Amino acid sequence: MKAKLFGLLTLALMLCTVAMSAKKVHTLGDSTMAPYDESATVTRGWGMYFGNFLTNGWTSINYAKGGRDSRGGYNELWQTAKKQVEAGDYVIITFGHNDEKIGGMDRDEVYQYYMSKGMTAEANALDTRGTTPSDTYKKWLGKIVDEVKEKGAIPIICSPVCRSYIDGKGKVKRAGRHDLGDSFSVLTADGIKEKQSIPADDHTMDYAYHSEQLAKEKGVSFIDLTTATKDLYESYGTEAKCQAQLFDGEGATHFNTTGALLVARECARLMKAQGILADAIVLPTDLSVSPSTGDFGEAYKGQTLTKEFTVNGFGLSPEEGTVTIAASEGIQLSFDRQDWKQSLTTDYVSATLIKTFYAQVTLDNDGTLSGTITVSQGSKRIEIPVSATAVVLEGGAEVKAYWRLEKDDSYELAGPAVVTGERFKGMYVQRYSNPNANTVWPEWTGYEATRKMQRNLLTGDNWPADEIDDNPDRYIEWGIKPASGQELKIDLISLFVSGCGGNGMCCHIYYSTDNFETRTTIFEMKKMPANNPQYVETKPVLTVGDGQELLVRVYPWYNGAASGKTICLSDLTIHCMAVTATGISQVGTTATTNRAFFTVDGRQHAQMQRGLNIVRMSDGSIRKIIY
């Protein structure tokens, strides 16, 4: 009897453990779902906000990344996510935008065709993405679904959100709904045939349709975000109005905060309507703020931090009114990140409000800053606790890795660390030269137009048309890791980046400490003005432990088909302190005192100044350091 009772108790505990752990929703998708850094871009992915509509202890984990098709979704994103997925979890899967890359053909099949014909140049110039709607698209989605089930988790297939391709009648066009039936390519025994078309009621080339068919075949839930976003976009009447309200100003694909939030809400609403996580999904019909807490995290003393918030109101009473946002001392507020005040007001109409605001704190003192942001509408008040912690980095040995990128890819390393030299994937160095005789550097640098940069081209030299995001197989990379038994406290990553040959160069710059299973954005810019080097700087509170490596990557693409356009780089700096893995201590022999700092024209300063510094070290050696 005791053994039986013990067995029942053990089983009950096991079931409780599973129930308690089954509190996660994992999201897999492309750039329309992906997370973005609030300080680097106005672009937002709807996966960033899905967790706002979950309650009862449920959380959302967003694995989406820009530029991924369903093949990359399986081979990369799912391989990362499945390490965290547990029985009882939910996994939302949505791809399609990048599956269309080569006109509805499968990239691997086209590559093999070119190679069989000896067309190596054409094969190597192919985009690395692309699937056929009725075949390989379903294959890769199906593999994710099957393996989610094997984990004991619950897969949900979402059709891709529409692009805001809206015709003169206010309707989303066929291509905007991910149906390529009006113009697609097909690989036949006689070669590739382009600009093919089929009737509107033929769904052969319709990715959204085939995602729904796959859900039926696999017996899993399906969320029709294609139709939901079609209806949402069309409610604005015109393409211009729709894009102004919902999109990031860079085309018809990527959302701003409002667009991403509304799409996340639509997904949650559709799930609740189907009884999926119905008890865990909450759709606010009153005033709410997301996020509900303002934890700015850690930053260095003297650093200014900014955090984004969104006020949401649905079914407000009265139907027209004003919302006030006020902050306690030490916190500044702004709608545009330019004009900062301690109090803001915004009007609303039609009982609805979606408004983004920003809070800013400066860590002048050691210790913790705490305060409150209060959002008010009539008698309704919401208080958001705000906190931030100042960090002082002391002790250890100073480490600086510096790549000038003027004549080669060599680097200077001061302090105890191990550097991974510059590496390329799908890219190569064209040459080292000044971007253009009319190059304009930031005024504070004092640099002349003749200053050389590393000019880089993609393999094959020709930038493909229709790229709207970075290509996961095209980047330039650098790395640094601690010596054995030590760790690095990273406090600065900086570099200059520019396009040359046209104003269409775009890029994302990220860092990662887990070989890019996850990543943090430090720069995003589309259509960079040619020959205008942009200064990129981040000051993270980041520890790279023993056995880890900090990787910094630049992912470029071009706005439209072009040849010969280069992305130019220079002056990459990674600064940190090396400490023992168990705490702060003096490591190595790098001196951190008795240094003298000079500007390029010989003026001495008490500390390093922004730009190029001439530094006389305590041992008498001279170094050039960008700060």
XYZ file of C-alpha atoms in Angstrom:
627
model
C 0.000 0.000 0.000
C 2.830 2.381 0.933
C 4.621 1.584 -2.326
C 1.417 2.209 -4.302
C 0.798 5.484 -2.459
C 4.392 6.542 -3.057
C 4.035 5.732 -6.749
C 0.843 7.800 -7.001
C 2.502 10.701 -5.243
C 5.495 10.472 -7.550
C 3.232 10.437 -10.608
C 1.297 13.419 -9.262
C 4.507 15.330 -8.675
C 5.691 14.509 -12.192
C 2.408 15.719 -13.668
C 2.569 18.883 -11.580
C 6.134 19.481 -12.718
C 5.111 19.154 -16.376
C 2.099 21.400 -15.807
C 4.226 24.012 -14.056
C 6.899 23.957 -16.781
C 4.377 24.094 -19.655
C 4.175 27.875 -19.561
C 5.983 28.950 -22.726
C 4.940 30.007 -26.211
C 7.850 29.836 -28.677
C 7.645 31.887 -31.890
C 9.540 30.980 -35.081
C 9.448 33.290 -38.072
C 11.081 35.925 -40.254
C 11.699 39.671 -39.994
C 7.992 40.493 -39.655
C 8.004 38.603 -36.331
C 11.602 39.176 -35.211
C 12.810 41.222 -32.215
C 14.486 44.579 -32.876
C 16.571 46.856 -30.694
C 14.499 49.897 -29.725
C 17.512 52.214 -29.843
C 18.724 51.061 -33.264
C 15.588 51.167 -35.430
C 11.874 52.021 -35.568
C 11.149 48.604 -37.095
C 9.274 46.147 -34.886
C 8.290 42.506 -35.254
C 4.920 41.318 -34.017
C 6.538 38.535 -32.001
C 7.936 41.229 -29.711
C 4.424 41.989 -28.456
C 2.662 38.627 -28.447
C 3.584 38.087 -24.798
C 1.633 41.239 -23.878
C -1.569 39.254 -24.362
C -0.569 36.269 -22.199
C -1.374 35.883 -18.530
C -1.507 33.138 -15.855
C 2.271 32.782 -15.834
C 2.682 32.192 -19.572
C 5.629 33.782 -21.362
C 6.582 34.186 -25.014
C 10.079 33.433 -26.338
C 10.820 34.905 -29.768
C 13.357 33.055 -31.950
C 12.426 34.808 -35.220
C 15.171 36.342 -37.361
C 15.136 38.481 -40.468
C 15.865 36.893 -43.829
C 14.848 33.331 -42.932
C 12.721 31.138 -45.164
C 11.128 27.879 -44.064
C 14.348 25.959 -44.811
C 16.340 28.326 -42.584
C 13.504 28.163 -40.083
C 14.068 24.437 -39.719
C 17.863 24.288 -40.080
C 18.646 27.263 -37.837
C 15.802 28.680 -35.771
C 14.151 25.395 -34.833
C 17.508 23.813 -33.977
C 18.003 26.616 -31.444
C 14.443 26.653 -30.132
C 14.007 22.917 -29.641
C 16.661 22.907 -26.915
C 14.224 24.968 -24.838
C 10.888 23.462 -25.923
C 9.238 21.201 -23.370
C 6.145 19.017 -23.333
C 3.042 21.178 -23.115
C 4.655 24.254 -24.688
C 3.184 25.929 -27.760
C 5.212 26.736 -30.892
C 3.909 29.314 -33.395
C 5.424 28.873 -36.869
C 5.177 31.439 -39.689
C 7.266 31.748 -42.846
C 6.677 32.779 -46.446
C 8.207 36.184 -47.203
C 11.675 34.820 -47.954
C 10.420 31.570 -49.452
C 9.457 33.685 -52.493
C 13.050 34.776 -53.164
C 13.518 33.243 -56.620
C 10.045 33.555 -58.024
C 8.502 30.541 -56.348
C 11.225 28.074 -57.360
C 13.247 25.945 -54.952
C 16.727 27.335 -54.516
C 18.470 23.964 -54.166
C 16.805 22.592 -57.297
C 17.768 25.642 -59.336
C 21.327 25.478 -58.006
C 21.656 21.831 -59.000
C 20.215 22.637 -62.444
C 22.779 25.401 -63.050
C 25.643 23.189 -61.893
C 24.491 20.336 -64.163
C 24.703 22.767 -67.094
C 28.139 24.025 -66.121
C 26.675 27.442 -65.250
C 28.790 27.913 -62.126
C 28.586 31.692 -62.065
C 24.786 31.597 -62.219
C 24.684 28.951 -59.496
C 26.939 30.927 -57.171
C 24.947 34.124 -57.760
C 21.704 32.524 -56.545
C 20.092 33.678 -53.349
C 20.478 31.049 -50.622
C 16.727 31.106 -49.937
C 13.614 30.071 -51.818
C 11.097 27.201 -51.850
C 8.153 26.054 -53.964
C 4.768 26.639 -52.255
C 3.237 23.197 -52.787
C 6.428 21.190 -52.273
C 9.546 22.250 -50.351
C 7.767 25.036 -48.436
C 5.401 22.462 -46.990
C 8.262 20.017 -46.512
C 10.282 22.317 -44.238
C 7.276 23.573 -42.299
C 6.156 19.962 -41.901
C 9.533 18.926 -40.469
C 9.216 21.595 -37.776
C 5.639 20.518 -36.997
C 6.630 16.846 -36.718
C 9.543 17.548 -34.393
C 7.475 19.887 -32.217
C 5.008 17.022 -31.764
C 7.857 14.648 -30.925
C 8.791 16.973 -28.071
C 5.252 16.713 -26.703
C 4.610 20.375 -27.571
C 1.738 21.883 -29.574
C 2.523 23.385 -33.008
C 0.457 26.218 -34.497
C 0.889 27.192 -38.147
C 0.297 30.868 -38.968
C 0.064 31.998 -42.573
C 2.404 34.933 -43.348
C 1.272 38.507 -42.773
C 0.485 40.434 -45.953
C 2.717 42.991 -47.568
C 0.914 46.316 -47.954
C 0.650 46.110 -51.736
C -2.697 47.898 -52.103
C -4.333 48.706 -55.433
C -6.326 51.780 -56.424
C -9.509 50.237 -55.070
C -8.049 49.810 -51.598
C -7.574 46.025 -51.909
C -4.420 44.060 -51.104
C -2.991 42.706 -54.341
C -2.499 39.020 -55.036
C 1.281 39.224 -54.565
C 0.736 41.046 -51.255
C -1.165 37.971 -50.054
C 1.829 35.756 -50.949
C 0.133 34.289 -54.005
C 2.614 34.574 -56.889
C 0.056 33.394 -59.438
C 0.250 36.608 -61.492
C 4.003 36.333 -62.080
C 6.218 33.415 -61.098
C 9.093 31.304 -62.404
C 9.169 27.578 -62.927
C 12.020 25.136 -63.529
C 11.241 22.733 -66.377
C 13.166 20.118 -68.309
C 13.780 22.833 -70.897
C 15.086 25.374 -68.397
C 13.650 28.190 -66.340
C 10.507 29.895 -67.560
C 9.821 33.313 -66.080
C 6.757 35.576 -65.845
C 4.313 32.705 -65.789
C 0.720 33.260 -64.647
C -2.321 31.224 -63.645
C -5.983 32.143 -62.937
C -6.914 33.830 -59.669
C -8.715 30.706 -58.411
C -5.608 28.536 -58.936
C -3.682 28.345 -55.629
C -0.634 26.466 -56.919
C 1.675 29.401 -56.152
C -0.104 30.562 -52.982
C 2.099 30.145 -49.893
C -0.655 31.098 -47.437
C -3.025 28.542 -48.995
C -0.452 25.761 -48.737
C 0.350 26.599 -45.119
C -3.347 26.036 -44.364
C -3.364 22.780 -46.342
C -0.360 21.563 -44.377
C -2.123 22.343 -41.087
C -5.094 20.252 -42.223
C -2.842 17.382 -43.329
C -0.952 17.411 -40.028
C -4.055 17.914 -37.902
C -2.721 21.038 -36.195
C -4.195 24.472 -35.503
C -4.050 27.127 -38.215
C -4.164 30.907 -37.740
C -4.980 32.851 -40.915
C -2.877 35.968 -40.400
C -2.857 36.575 -44.154
C -6.593 37.268 -44.219
C -6.474 39.057 -40.854
C -3.780 41.481 -42.009
C -5.465 41.894 -45.399
C -8.610 43.087 -43.616
C -6.570 45.302 -41.290
C -4.664 47.007 -44.125
C -7.776 47.532 -46.228
C -9.521 49.251 -43.311
C -7.180 52.216 -43.889
C -8.466 52.707 -47.440
C -5.212 53.487 -49.281
C -1.672 52.166 -49.381
C -0.268 55.520 -48.237
C -2.528 55.707 -45.165
C -1.914 52.084 -44.266
C 1.859 52.414 -44.477
C 1.860 55.701 -42.565
C -0.018 54.111 -39.656
C 1.370 50.569 -39.506
C 4.761 50.418 -41.250
C 8.311 51.573 -40.558
C 8.665 53.955 -43.500
C 10.994 51.596 -45.364
C 8.567 49.800 -47.661
C 5.577 47.488 -47.576
C 6.819 44.708 -45.295
C 8.103 45.757 -41.872
C 5.973 47.171 -39.071
C 6.299 50.077 -36.701
C 5.201 49.642 -33.083
C 1.514 50.159 -33.863
C 1.494 47.663 -36.720
C 3.398 45.011 -34.802
C 1.187 45.413 -31.744
C -2.049 45.168 -33.749
C -0.857 42.046 -35.575
C 0.163 40.409 -32.279
C -3.282 41.248 -30.917
C -4.936 39.756 -34.015
C -2.979 36.520 -33.589
C -3.973 36.348 -29.918
C -7.613 37.138 -30.769
C -7.780 34.418 -33.424
C -6.187 31.880 -31.099
C -8.624 32.704 -28.305
C -11.558 32.421 -30.746
C -10.410 28.891 -31.636
C -10.026 27.915 -27.996
C -6.219 27.867 -28.153
C -4.790 29.040 -24.820
C -8.160 30.708 -24.284
C -7.736 30.955 -20.499
C -4.229 32.386 -20.832
C -4.966 35.068 -23.456
C -6.226 38.467 -22.358
C -7.387 41.092 -24.864
C -7.520 44.394 -22.970
C -10.604 46.510 -23.654
C -9.450 49.343 -21.439
C -6.301 51.394 -20.921
C -3.070 49.406 -20.623
C 0.655 49.998 -20.971
C 3.311 47.656 -22.270
C 5.704 46.782 -20.885
C 4.074 47.007 -17.465
C 7.410 47.562 -15.699
C 10.335 49.786 -16.617
C 13.443 47.823 -15.704
C 16.280 49.540 -17.569
C 18.774 46.991 -16.301
C 22.435 47.783 -15.681
C 24.527 50.500 -17.296
C 27.737 52.337 -16.566
C 27.814 55.419 -14.377
C 27.096 58.509 -16.467
C 25.343 56.546 -19.233
C 21.906 57.603 -20.497
C 19.359 54.831 -21.077
C 16.165 54.955 -23.136
C 13.230 52.544 -23.029
C 10.130 52.335 -25.223
C 6.566 52.011 -23.880
C 3.209 51.790 -25.650
C -0.108 53.033 -24.275
C -3.018 50.949 -25.584
C -6.670 51.800 -25.237
C -9.596 49.890 -26.752
C -13.217 50.739 -25.975
C -12.249 53.769 -23.904
C -14.923 55.867 -22.223
C -15.582 58.599 -23.076
C -14.982 57.994 -26.777
C -12.862 61.153 -27.041
C -10.461 62.388 -24.426
C -6.904 62.912 -23.227
C -4.327 60.624 -21.666
C -1.612 62.086 -19.423
C 1.801 60.498 -18.846
C 3.880 61.802 -15.922
C 7.213 60.718 -14.458
C 8.845 61.111 -11.075
C 12.108 62.997 -10.619
C 15.065 61.649 -12.567
C 12.925 60.312 -15.435
C 12.303 62.229 -18.666
C 9.599 61.430 -21.239
C 9.247 62.017 -24.979
C 7.107 61.041 -27.946
C 9.864 61.671 -30.521
C 13.115 61.082 -28.582
C 14.010 64.715 -29.246
C 11.876 66.854 -26.910
C 12.165 65.503 -23.353
C 9.764 66.515 -20.565
C 8.578 65.214 -17.217
C 4.944 65.123 -18.390
C 3.193 64.406 -21.719
C -0.394 64.482 -22.964
C -1.995 62.845 -25.990
C -5.544 62.971 -27.326
C -7.549 60.008 -28.595
C -10.720 59.579 -30.661
C -13.109 56.720 -31.483
C -12.458 55.159 -28.058
C -9.070 53.892 -29.308
C -5.476 54.868 -28.550
C -2.172 53.311 -29.556
C 0.669 55.667 -28.709
C 4.374 55.039 -28.228
C 6.416 57.077 -25.772
C 9.965 56.869 -24.479
C 11.436 57.188 -20.997
C 15.022 58.231 -20.359
C 17.229 58.036 -17.269
C 20.843 59.074 -16.684
C 22.868 57.159 -14.118
C 24.786 59.944 -12.411
C 25.398 58.089 -9.173
C 26.447 54.661 -8.024
C 23.657 52.369 -6.858
C 20.080 52.096 -8.053
C 17.705 54.643 -9.548
C 14.031 54.039 -8.871
C 10.890 55.951 -9.732
C 7.438 55.772 -11.284
C 5.685 56.607 -14.542
C 1.963 57.269 -14.133
C -0.477 57.017 -17.049
C -3.895 58.589 -16.427
C -7.203 58.751 -18.310
C -10.054 60.223 -16.300
C -10.160 58.289 -13.033
C -8.075 55.457 -14.496
C -4.442 55.386 -13.298
C -1.664 52.963 -14.190
C 1.640 53.120 -12.316
C 4.761 51.711 -13.933
C 7.710 51.097 -11.591
C 11.036 52.241 -13.066
C 14.479 51.046 -11.983
C 18.071 51.122 -13.219
C 21.374 50.091 -11.682
C 24.686 51.913 -12.126
C 27.749 49.730 -12.625
C 31.324 50.808 -11.965
C 33.919 48.699 -13.761
C 37.052 48.562 -11.624
C 40.070 46.339 -11.260
C 41.301 43.788 -13.751
C 43.424 44.474 -16.795
C 42.346 46.753 -19.627
C 41.884 45.017 -22.989
C 41.472 46.727 -26.339
C 41.274 45.067 -29.769
C 41.493 47.474 -32.707
C 41.180 46.897 -36.458
C 42.158 49.993 -38.461
C 41.162 48.345 -41.802
C 43.251 50.816 -43.777
C 45.531 48.534 -45.786
C 44.811 45.014 -44.511
C 42.795 43.149 -41.881
C 45.503 43.175 -39.201
C 44.647 44.211 -35.659
C 46.263 45.569 -32.509
C 45.602 43.838 -29.198
C 46.493 45.312 -25.825
C 45.838 43.195 -22.734
C 45.144 39.532 -21.970
C 42.618 38.191 -24.476
C 42.414 36.065 -27.628
C 41.261 37.632 -30.901
C 39.536 35.956 -33.830
C 40.659 37.765 -36.970
C 38.283 39.158 -39.570
C 36.302 36.464 -41.396
C 33.993 36.618 -44.389
C 30.981 34.622 -45.532
C 29.624 35.410 -48.977
C 31.797 38.549 -48.985
C 35.350 39.553 -49.894
C 37.601 42.628 -49.720
C 37.546 44.510 -53.008
C 40.285 46.975 -52.001
C 41.374 49.520 -49.418
C 40.781 53.127 -50.418
C 38.807 56.218 -49.518
C 35.113 55.686 -50.349
C 35.049 58.836 -52.496
C 36.898 62.121 -52.899
C 33.823 63.800 -51.409
C 33.606 61.552 -48.359
C 32.183 63.362 -45.325
C 33.260 62.037 -41.924
C 31.524 63.102 -38.707
C 32.924 66.506 -37.831
C 34.157 65.441 -34.410
C 36.616 62.936 -35.932
C 38.697 65.546 -37.765
C 39.281 62.958 -40.499
C 40.013 63.966 -44.096
C 38.142 62.625 -47.123
C 41.302 60.767 -48.139
C 41.145 58.501 -45.092
C 41.020 54.895 -46.313
C 38.429 52.265 -45.446
C 38.056 48.575 -46.212
C 35.704 48.266 -49.213
C 33.805 44.966 -49.364
C 31.733 43.271 -52.052
C 29.506 40.230 -52.001
C 30.702 37.108 -53.779
C 29.728 37.437 -57.450
C 29.767 41.271 -57.243
C 26.079 41.697 -58.147
C 23.585 42.667 -55.466
C 20.290 40.860 -56.140
C 16.958 42.618 -56.551
C 14.119 42.515 -54.028
C 16.213 42.038 -50.886
C 14.428 43.622 -47.940
C 16.524 42.232 -45.100
C 19.914 40.739 -44.385
C 20.958 37.428 -45.881
C 21.988 34.915 -43.176
C 24.755 33.603 -45.459
C 26.394 36.981 -46.123
C 28.351 38.745 -43.391
C 31.704 39.996 -42.091
C 32.761 38.904 -38.607
C 35.286 39.593 -35.846
C 35.667 38.032 -32.407
C 37.352 38.223 -29.015
C 37.411 35.783 -26.106
C 39.065 35.651 -22.684
C 42.228 33.811 -21.879
C 41.753 30.530 -20.038
C 40.344 30.972 -16.548
C 39.340 34.582 -17.156
C 36.309 36.504 -18.347
C 35.899 39.771 -20.234
C 33.686 42.648 -19.087
C 32.787 44.324 -22.396
C 32.039 48.044 -22.146
C 32.503 49.333 -25.725
C 32.010 48.144 -29.295
C 32.438 50.776 -32.016
C 33.218 51.112 -35.727
C 32.545 53.208 -38.820
C 30.390 51.925 -41.695
C 29.509 53.500 -45.038
C 28.168 52.660 -48.472
C 30.047 53.594 -51.624
C 28.795 53.818 -55.187
C 25.175 54.641 -54.410
C 22.699 55.515 -51.676
C 21.123 52.062 -51.515
C 23.469 50.255 -49.116
C 21.724 48.765 -46.076
C 23.111 46.847 -43.132
C 22.476 45.365 -39.735
C 25.248 45.086 -37.153
C 24.867 42.633 -34.279
C 26.865 41.061 -31.483
C 26.425 37.646 -29.887
C 28.061 35.505 -27.201
C 26.466 32.180 -28.218
C 27.635 31.867 -31.827
C 24.550 33.751 -33.029
C 21.905 31.466 -31.674
C 20.750 34.763 -30.196
C 21.936 38.251 -31.100
C 21.689 41.909 -30.094
C 21.279 44.669 -32.672
C 23.640 47.628 -32.324
C 23.004 49.319 -35.695
C 20.395 49.265 -38.437
C 20.283 51.591 -41.410
C 18.639 51.342 -44.803
C 19.642 53.410 -47.833
C 22.747 54.828 -46.228
C 23.868 58.105 -47.835
C 26.906 57.221 -49.952
C 30.355 58.261 -48.746
C 29.097 59.345 -45.308
C 30.682 57.059 -42.701
C 28.279 56.379 -39.843
C 29.689 56.030 -36.343
C 28.348 52.950 -34.584
C 28.775 52.679 -30.833
C 27.283 50.597 -28.052
C 28.287 50.368 -24.399
C 26.838 47.082 -23.190
C 27.111 45.692 -19.692
C 28.228 42.326 -20.993
C 30.297 39.479 -19.589
C 32.035 37.006 -21.903
C 32.795 33.990 -19.772
C 35.545 31.414 -19.962
C 34.794 29.288 -23.033
C 32.592 31.961 -24.654
C 33.421 34.335 -27.502
C 32.045 37.760 -28.387
C 31.301 37.916 -32.114
C 30.511 41.128 -33.981
C 28.918 40.801 -37.430
C 28.001 43.193 -40.225
C 25.213 41.924 -42.526
C 24.911 44.066 -45.701
C 22.362 44.119 -48.509
C 21.452 46.601 -51.231
C 18.187 48.318 -52.051
C 17.665 46.892 -55.535
C 19.724 45.081 -58.146
C 23.167 46.671 -58.527
C 26.771 45.841 -59.302
C 30.003 47.092 -57.811
C 28.451 48.776 -54.767
C 30.631 48.323 -51.696
C 30.152 48.465 -47.956
C 33.060 50.273 -46.318
C 34.339 49.603 -42.787
C 37.014 51.026 -40.540
C 38.196 51.500 -36.967
C 36.516 48.561 -35.252
C 37.211 48.762 -31.516
C 36.294 46.291 -28.777
C 37.160 47.471 -25.281
C 36.816 45.497 -22.044
C 38.392 44.537 -18.740
C 39.867 41.082 -18.155
C 39.138 39.608 -14.724
C 39.334 36.189 -13.166
C 36.295 34.025 -13.731
C 35.471 34.195 -10.005
C 35.521 37.967 -9.591
C 37.384 41.228 -10.059
C 41.142 41.045 -9.661
C 44.298 42.285 -11.282
C 45.101 40.148 -14.303
C 48.118 40.333 -16.576
C 50.561 43.234 -16.656
C 48.797 45.884 -18.748
C 49.248 49.235 -16.984
C 46.107 51.315 -16.460
C 47.708 54.311 -14.727
C 50.254 57.004 -15.512
C 49.127 57.307 -19.126
C 49.088 60.560 -21.096
C 46.396 61.371 -23.662
C 46.906 63.654 -26.675
C 44.756 64.686 -29.644
C 46.163 64.307 -33.155
C 47.319 67.949 -33.094
C 49.320 67.428 -29.891
C 46.975 68.858 -27.243
C 47.103 66.950 -23.955
C 43.910 65.940 -22.070
C 43.269 64.379 -18.698
C 41.399 61.473 -20.294
C 40.593 60.033 -23.710
C 38.441 62.204 -25.960
C 35.933 61.046 -28.586
C 37.745 60.225 -31.830
C 41.396 59.358 -32.423
C 43.698 59.588 -29.381
C 47.479 59.383 -29.209
C 48.209 57.573 -25.932
C 51.608 57.404 -24.230
C 51.532 54.318 -22.029
C 53.310 54.032 -18.676
C 56.067 51.963 -20.318
C 56.766 54.781 -22.799
C 55.132 53.096 -25.792
C 52.776 55.080 -28.060
C 49.395 53.764 -29.202
C 46.631 55.112 -31.411
C 43.212 54.474 -29.905
C 39.743 55.316 -31.224
C 37.335 56.189 -28.421
